């Protein structure tokens, strides 16, 4: 990869939470609608309301009105492997980063497995540590989790630990420019080839009143609680919470991996103010230099920039200096300017990433959102290059770059140039193909799966295009968890209907947590074959076709006839498959061997195998006891000898118990024989055609259900004793190896012991009754729970389900009258729902391989909050927030009342139980120190 290639960095995944917006989609809606998210803190912000009620400190607060996230106390501790006790001490910033990083990785279709194959770095911008201060005043609440849960370095380290990442892991604090500085460091690491993928983010929460008090005393805050960026009467900034995460990799690698490229990082630059008018005062010349440095590194001129996402805090001094710097850079090159802070507030350490995500969304939509600040603006916007979008408007045609600035109050400046990516994402969505695809959803909890299913259905209903990319993303771009749902569809309408349909209630299989059920392959016998069986698989699915052709080569070499031509090309294929036993058995062998090979390619590893008649030969081949060449030779001789038997025979399947069927045969005194015992109430009787006609007449009279089989021979009867003897002689020279899995034999329904396939085994297997039902009983006793029928139709799976009910699952791979590709997908979906881990690569032809953005997976969020903090309370009734005080009444005249319904948080009362817990913790620490002393 050239250095020029490395300079282009792709944003392949992104997610965020913002005031008034729980997702990027909501964020864009808030921006483009021109809404402002500033609000009073809700009742859960107990520490803020506690200070507001303080008669001494409350009047010193300018306002608590700000941009707040919803429910920062909530967290899915179980999913992220955090114990409830640790979660209580865990800084909400760590929690939010875990959850939003999860969403960003899912947005990019990046699984845990892909992360393990890459060298991944984590770079997080952060500044505040509010949660830590909540416990610091009450030392009795400090424990081992306090330090770990609130350490700044673990804002990045926690992500690396949870995801098992081995690249650099840095938490960076440059105040308001922290997250863009983190991006700059990540970009350097990627461009140097130090890492292959970077997780970059920023976070800020406001749960302690300390910084708000400090900023109030420094006269930084606006009484309105919002940033009135570029307003002529701007009066300070409004604080905000926020968290954003992006996933980066070099553009060529992203395109090769078929990741969605949401935008491109064309260049980054950082610098420092040095000595200015004050340590917190901005330096216009430094801002000019950092913007120009970024443009130079991107190889761009100011005229190439359509829009600048400004720092734009809404302070008169800061706005004037920044606009002056931008006027200097963009003189003569008209450019729009705005700031996300006008919409959501100043997210401080996360402000840069919030602005970058706004810029990314602008490039994706091609729209500049309205600046939600009313006129008049500062005078320098009246003329010059810089413009304000007072309504949503399209970006200038031909311009695909935007700049993003972020300036720290300690003098650290950062500027990033973003570009719209030109690639597959720009092409119109592909039309629906009408081919079946498998949609797979999973969650770590049942309610989450239901919510995710509804969310996906709503997404599909509201969008268009082919289903293949959606299926690809769900298959290959998501981790697969315990609770699962699968659906097969050809169109979005079908998909929505299938997802909205309530799943059929099923008794779960008794499988230990974390384990998959044990699977038995069940190979169908003669009678189910049909011309064209598996045509869709042969034409579209590479593992099936490769295995079929490999087998067909051996058949052509031995028998001189091609099964591919017989099954898929010949006009008389169906007649030959019915009338010619030799052809029928070779065709079944090739088809079932190929189908089993497809399942193993999909990652399905059987624990057992059983076959019915000719199906047993396939079972031993798949198990490894026979080579394909030897098995083809055996099938060829078996079919040839059976076809050579001259007689007019027939077979009929009868709904009778084996003993009753035997009694009926004795009663009729006709040349009839019990050929197979397939179930408790399912047998097959063979004999001369005239005798079979006599039998069926009797069965009809007795109102016993029966079905004539598609054959002209009375298989598994003494009629074939001569052929059996010849086959036994011919098969003695065939090499037999140890099988990889147990195979249940037809002769007695037991596991075929090693070495038993020699001698006259295959001769007896040809002529004696098939003990299939006994074999299934044996498999159930051995622990088989899923029976996957491998054949052209569901001939055996229904019998297994009828006999063994909810204790097992009996699935068919293909059905006679259906599309074989769709049938395999449905069976794969059923296996997936049962917890079987599949390899989806062979299905990529049905799903495509381009990952698309889909709704993120739902998390099971519960509340975790330190016991030493002020308790969550009900709304404060008529007690107005500080921002309202400034407008409605003098501070000195206001008396704060306790919110109605407020409670004391557990731990504030210092019960004896808490002292006991602390004593136990101290004892454990003493024991650990003693052990260390012994080393």
XYZ file of C-alpha atoms in Angstrom, residues 47 85 227 255 333 346 466 577 601 621 753 839 868:
13
model
C -26.530 16.002 42.824
C -21.361 -4.430 42.165
C -24.787 28.067 22.741
C -12.981 -1.292 0.206
C -13.638 31.465 -1.253
C -20.956 22.249 24.105
C -32.231 -5.731 -2.716
C -34.552 -42.307 -12.211
C -19.041 -26.515 4.375
C -18.744 -42.307 2.930
C -18.684 -51.687 14.840
C -20.047 -20.818 8.528
C -23.395 8.007 48.031
